[in-house]
Coordinates of C-alpha atoms in Angstrom, one line a residue:
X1 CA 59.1 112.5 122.0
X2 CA 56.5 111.6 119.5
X3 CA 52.5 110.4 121.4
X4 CA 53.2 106.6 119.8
X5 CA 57.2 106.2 120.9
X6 CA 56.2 107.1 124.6
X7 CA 52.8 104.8 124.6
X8 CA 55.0 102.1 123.0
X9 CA 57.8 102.4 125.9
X10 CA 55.3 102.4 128.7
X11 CA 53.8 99.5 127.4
X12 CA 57.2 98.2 126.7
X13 CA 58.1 98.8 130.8
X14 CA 54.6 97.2 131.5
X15 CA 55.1 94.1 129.7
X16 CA 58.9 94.0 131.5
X17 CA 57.2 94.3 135.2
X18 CA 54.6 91.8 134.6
X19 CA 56.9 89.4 132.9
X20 CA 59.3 89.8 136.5
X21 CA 56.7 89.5 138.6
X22 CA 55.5 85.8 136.7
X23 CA 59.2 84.6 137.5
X24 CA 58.7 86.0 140.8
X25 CA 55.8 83.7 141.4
X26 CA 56.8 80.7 139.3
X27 CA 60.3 81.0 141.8
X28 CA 58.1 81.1 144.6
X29 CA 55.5 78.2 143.5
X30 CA 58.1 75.9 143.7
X31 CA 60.0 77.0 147.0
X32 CA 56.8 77.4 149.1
X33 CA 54.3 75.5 147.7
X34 CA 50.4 75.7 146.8
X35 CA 49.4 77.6 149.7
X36 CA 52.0 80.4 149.9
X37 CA 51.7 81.0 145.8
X38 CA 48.0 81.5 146.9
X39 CA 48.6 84.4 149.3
X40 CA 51.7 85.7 147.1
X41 CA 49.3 85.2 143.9
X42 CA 46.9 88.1 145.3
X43 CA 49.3 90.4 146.4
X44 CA 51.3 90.4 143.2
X45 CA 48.2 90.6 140.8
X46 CA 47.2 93.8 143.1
X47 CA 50.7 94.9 142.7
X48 CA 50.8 94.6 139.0
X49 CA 47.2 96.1 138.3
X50 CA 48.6 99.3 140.5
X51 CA 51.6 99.4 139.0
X52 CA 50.1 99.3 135.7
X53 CA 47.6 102.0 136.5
X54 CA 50.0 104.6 137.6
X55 CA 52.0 103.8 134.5
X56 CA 49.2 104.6 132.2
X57 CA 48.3 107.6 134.0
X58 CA 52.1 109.4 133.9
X59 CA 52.4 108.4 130.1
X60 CA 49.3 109.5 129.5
X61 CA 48.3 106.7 127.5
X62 CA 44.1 107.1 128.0
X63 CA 44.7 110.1 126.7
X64 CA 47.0 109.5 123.7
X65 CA 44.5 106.5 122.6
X66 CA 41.3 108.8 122.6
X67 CA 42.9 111.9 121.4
X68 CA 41.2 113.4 118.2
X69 CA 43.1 114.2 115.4
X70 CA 41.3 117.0 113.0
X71 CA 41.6 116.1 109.6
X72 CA 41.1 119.0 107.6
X73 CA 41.5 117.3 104.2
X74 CA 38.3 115.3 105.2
X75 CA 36.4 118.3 105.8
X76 CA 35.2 119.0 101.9
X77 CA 35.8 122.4 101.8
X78 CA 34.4 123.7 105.0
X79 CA 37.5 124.3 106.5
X80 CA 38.8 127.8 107.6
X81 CA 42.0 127.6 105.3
X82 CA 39.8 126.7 102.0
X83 CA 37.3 128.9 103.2
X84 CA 39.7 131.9 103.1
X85 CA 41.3 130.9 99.7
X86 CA 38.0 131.0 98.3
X87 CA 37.3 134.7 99.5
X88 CA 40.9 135.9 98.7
X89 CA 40.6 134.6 94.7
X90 CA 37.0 136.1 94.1
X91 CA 37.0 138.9 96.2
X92 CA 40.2 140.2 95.5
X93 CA 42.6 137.9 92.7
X94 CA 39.8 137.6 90.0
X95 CA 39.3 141.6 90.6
X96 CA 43.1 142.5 90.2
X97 CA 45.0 140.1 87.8
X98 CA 43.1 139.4 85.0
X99 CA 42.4 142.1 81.8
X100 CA 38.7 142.6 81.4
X101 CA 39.0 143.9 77.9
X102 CA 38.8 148.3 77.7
X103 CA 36.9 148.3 80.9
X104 CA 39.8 147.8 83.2
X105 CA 43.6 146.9 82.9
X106 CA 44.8 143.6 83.9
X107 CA 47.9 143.6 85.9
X108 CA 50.5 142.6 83.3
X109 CA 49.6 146.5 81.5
X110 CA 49.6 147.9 84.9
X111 CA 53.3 146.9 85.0
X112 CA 54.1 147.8 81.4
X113 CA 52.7 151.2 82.3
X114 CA 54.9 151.1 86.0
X115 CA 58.3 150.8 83.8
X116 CA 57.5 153.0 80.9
X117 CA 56.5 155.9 83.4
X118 CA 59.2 155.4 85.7
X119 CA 61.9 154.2 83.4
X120 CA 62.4 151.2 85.4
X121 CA 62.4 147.4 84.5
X122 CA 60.6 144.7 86.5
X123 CA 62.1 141.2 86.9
X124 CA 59.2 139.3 86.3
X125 CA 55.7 140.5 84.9
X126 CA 53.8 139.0 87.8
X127 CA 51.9 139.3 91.5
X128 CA 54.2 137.5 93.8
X129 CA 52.5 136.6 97.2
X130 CA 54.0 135.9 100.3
X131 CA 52.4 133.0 102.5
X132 CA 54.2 132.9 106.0
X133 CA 54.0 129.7 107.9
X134 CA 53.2 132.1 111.1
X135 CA 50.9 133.8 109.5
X136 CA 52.2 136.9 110.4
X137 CA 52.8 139.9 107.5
X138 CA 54.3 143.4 108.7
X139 CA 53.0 146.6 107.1
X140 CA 56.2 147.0 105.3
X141 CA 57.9 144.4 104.3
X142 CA 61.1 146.3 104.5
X143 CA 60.4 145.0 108.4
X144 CA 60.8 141.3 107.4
X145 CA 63.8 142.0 104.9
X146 CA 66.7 143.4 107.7
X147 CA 66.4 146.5 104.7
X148 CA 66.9 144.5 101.6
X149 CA 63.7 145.8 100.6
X150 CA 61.8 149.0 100.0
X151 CA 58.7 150.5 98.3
X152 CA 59.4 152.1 95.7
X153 CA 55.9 153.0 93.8
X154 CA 52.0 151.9 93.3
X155 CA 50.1 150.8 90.5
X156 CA 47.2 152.7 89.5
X157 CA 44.5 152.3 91.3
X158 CA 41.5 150.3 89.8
X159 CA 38.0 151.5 90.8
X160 CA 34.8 148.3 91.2
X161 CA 31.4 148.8 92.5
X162 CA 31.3 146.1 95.1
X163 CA 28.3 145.2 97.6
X164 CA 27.1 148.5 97.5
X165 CA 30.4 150.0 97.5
X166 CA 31.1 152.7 95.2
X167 CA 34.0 152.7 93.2
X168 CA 36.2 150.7 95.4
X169 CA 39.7 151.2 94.7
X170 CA 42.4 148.6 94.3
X171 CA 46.0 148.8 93.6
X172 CA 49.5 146.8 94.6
X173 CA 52.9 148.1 95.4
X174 CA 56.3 147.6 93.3
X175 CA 59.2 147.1 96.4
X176 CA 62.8 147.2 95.3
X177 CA 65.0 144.5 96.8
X178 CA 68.6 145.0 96.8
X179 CA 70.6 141.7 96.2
X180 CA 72.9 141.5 99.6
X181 CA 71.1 144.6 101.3
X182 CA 74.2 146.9 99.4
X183 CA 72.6 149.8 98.1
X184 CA 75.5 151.7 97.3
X185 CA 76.9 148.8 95.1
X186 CA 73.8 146.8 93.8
X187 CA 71.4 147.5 90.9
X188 CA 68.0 147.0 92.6
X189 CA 65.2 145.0 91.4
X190 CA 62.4 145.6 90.9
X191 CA 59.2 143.0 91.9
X192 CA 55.4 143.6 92.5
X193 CA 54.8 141.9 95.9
X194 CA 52.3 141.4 99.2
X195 CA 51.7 139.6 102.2
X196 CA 48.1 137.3 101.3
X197 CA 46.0 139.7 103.8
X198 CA 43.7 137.0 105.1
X199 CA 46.9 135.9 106.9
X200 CA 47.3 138.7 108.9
X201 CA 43.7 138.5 109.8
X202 CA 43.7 135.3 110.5
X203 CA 46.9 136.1 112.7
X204 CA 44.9 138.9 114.6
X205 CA 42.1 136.8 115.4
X206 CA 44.4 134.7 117.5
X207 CA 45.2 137.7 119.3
X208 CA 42.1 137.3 120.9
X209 CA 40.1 135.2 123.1
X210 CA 37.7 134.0 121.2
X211 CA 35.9 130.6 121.5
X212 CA 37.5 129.6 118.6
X213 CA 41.1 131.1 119.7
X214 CA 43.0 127.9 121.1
X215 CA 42.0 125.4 118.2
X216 CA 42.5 128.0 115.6
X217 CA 46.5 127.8 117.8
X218 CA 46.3 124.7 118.1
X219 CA 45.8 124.0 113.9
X220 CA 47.3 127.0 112.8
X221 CA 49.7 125.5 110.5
X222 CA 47.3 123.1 109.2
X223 CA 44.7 126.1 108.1
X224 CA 47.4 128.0 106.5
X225 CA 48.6 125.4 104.7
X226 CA 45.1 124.2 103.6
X227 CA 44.8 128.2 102.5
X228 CA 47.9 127.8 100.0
X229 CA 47.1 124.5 98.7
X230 CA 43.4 125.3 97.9
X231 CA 44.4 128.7 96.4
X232 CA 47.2 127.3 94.6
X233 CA 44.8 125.1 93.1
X234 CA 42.4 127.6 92.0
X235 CA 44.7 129.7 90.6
X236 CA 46.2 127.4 88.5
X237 CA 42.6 126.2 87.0
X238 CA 42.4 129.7 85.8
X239 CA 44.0 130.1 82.6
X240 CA 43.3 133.7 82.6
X241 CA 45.2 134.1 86.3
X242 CA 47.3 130.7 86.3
X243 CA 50.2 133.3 84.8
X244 CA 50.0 136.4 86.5
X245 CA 50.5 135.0 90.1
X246 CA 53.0 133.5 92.1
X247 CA 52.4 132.1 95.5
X248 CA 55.6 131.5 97.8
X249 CA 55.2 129.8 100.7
X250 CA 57.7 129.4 103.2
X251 CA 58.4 129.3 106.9
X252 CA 59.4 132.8 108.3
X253 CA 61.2 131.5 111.3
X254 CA 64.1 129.6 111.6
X255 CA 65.2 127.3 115.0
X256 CA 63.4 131.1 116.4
X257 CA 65.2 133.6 114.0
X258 CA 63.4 135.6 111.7
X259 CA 63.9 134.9 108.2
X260 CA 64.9 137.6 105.5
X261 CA 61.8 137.5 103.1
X262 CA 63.8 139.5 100.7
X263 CA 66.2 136.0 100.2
X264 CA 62.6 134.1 99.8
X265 CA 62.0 136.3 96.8
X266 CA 65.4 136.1 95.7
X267 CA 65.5 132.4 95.3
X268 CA 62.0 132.1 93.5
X269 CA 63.1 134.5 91.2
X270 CA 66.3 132.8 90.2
X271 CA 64.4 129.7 90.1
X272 CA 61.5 131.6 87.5
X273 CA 64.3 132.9 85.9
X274 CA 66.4 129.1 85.3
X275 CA 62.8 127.4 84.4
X276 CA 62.4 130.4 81.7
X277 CA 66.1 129.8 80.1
X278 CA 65.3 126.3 80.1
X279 CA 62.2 126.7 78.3
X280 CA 63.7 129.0 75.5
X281 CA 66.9 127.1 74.9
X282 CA 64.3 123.6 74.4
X283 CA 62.1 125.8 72.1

């Protein structure tokens, strides 16, 4: 039951006792008279003050009316999800997606190169990334597919200088998924696809007790949530990225059941796959 339907019933069940307890001493006014209401009238306004009081207390209703509720859209920014999508795009999406001319491949020619050297064809020339509501992302994602999916090969790796690091390497891994999990009777294809990793960090964090560990529970959701819509957003500002990436976001567990992120992918790409028809047949 939702914090507003049980404060509105108590005070429903409130507003019924005091209202019996008026009859009550209206009945009596007239069948005993001044002095009796008098004595009656103390004893029922105690009654109805303690009967009011414990009422409060079992519905919880102090606590319900002072309860904070964190808005994280009012925070401008300084929230944990925004904070994170801000780190993942710079320190990782600006590095990896976009061409930077003969100095280092952008990820649409690290694909080209991934089916011309191993004969293969990829469904769509893009990063897909997986946003799980619980935040959780396995090692391999064969794990979360009941084996629809496998690794099948890595880009090349990409080497950056970064904060003092030398020649940092980078690279992303093709997975074959095969449509109904029948690999004896399907044609797999083939999709470059991750977990976004500050989600599994985020996830670990929670693991332990920190001070922060029970509101980061408690607004879990909320962050990640905040994470996709702020890095959505900054993706799609960048024209040089806005193509290249695909953000899914879904919820990974069903009334308690894992869900198969292999039918996640599968969906999205028939749904990349209709928009594209569309937008040929119109042109």
């Amino acid at each position: 039951m939702k914090n507003s339907d049980l404060k509105l019933n108590a005070n429903t069940l409130i507003y019924n006792i005091t209202l019996i307890i008026f009859m009550l001493m209206t009945i009596y006014k007239y069948q005993y008279g001044c002095i009796c209401l008098q004595r009656f009238n103390v004893i029922l306004c105690t009654l109805c003050v303690i009967i009011s009081y414990v009422l409060s207390k079992v519905a919880h209703l102090d606590e319900i009316r002072h309860e904070n509720t964190l808005n994280i859209n009012s925070m401008q920014g300084l929230d944990y999800g925004s904070a994170m999508a801000y780190s993942y795009y710079y320190g990782y999406l600006r590095i990896i997606l976009p061409s930077t001319g003969s100095l280092n491949k952008g990820l649409v020619e690290k694909l080209e190169n991934i089916e011309d050297n191993h004969n293969i064809k990829i469904s769509v020339h893009k990063l897909f990334i997986l946003i799980p509501s619980s935040s959780y992302i396995p090692p391999d994602l064969k794990e979360a597919s009941y084996q629809w999916m496998e690794g099948a090969m890595n880009s090349e790796e990409e080497e950056r200088n970064r904060a003092g690091i030398k020649r940092r390497t980078y690279h992303n891994t093709v997975y074959k998924i095969y449509p109904n999990g029948q690999k004896l009777k399907t044609i797999p294809l083939y999709i470059m696809v991750e977990g976004a990793t500050p989600l599994l960090t985020f996830h670990e964090v929670q693991k332990h007790a920190h001070n922060e560990t029970d509101i980061y529970k408690k607004y879990g959701k909320e962050i990640i949530l905040k994470f996709y819509e702020k890095l959505k957003e900054l993706i799609s500002n960048d024209t040089e990225c806005a193509d290249l990436c695909e953000l899914i976001y879904y919820n990974d567990y069903d009334n308690g059941t894992k869900v198969n992120v292999a039918k996640v992918i599968l969906s999205r790409l028939s749904q990349i796959q209709k928009m594209n028809s569309e937008n040929f047949n119109n042109n």
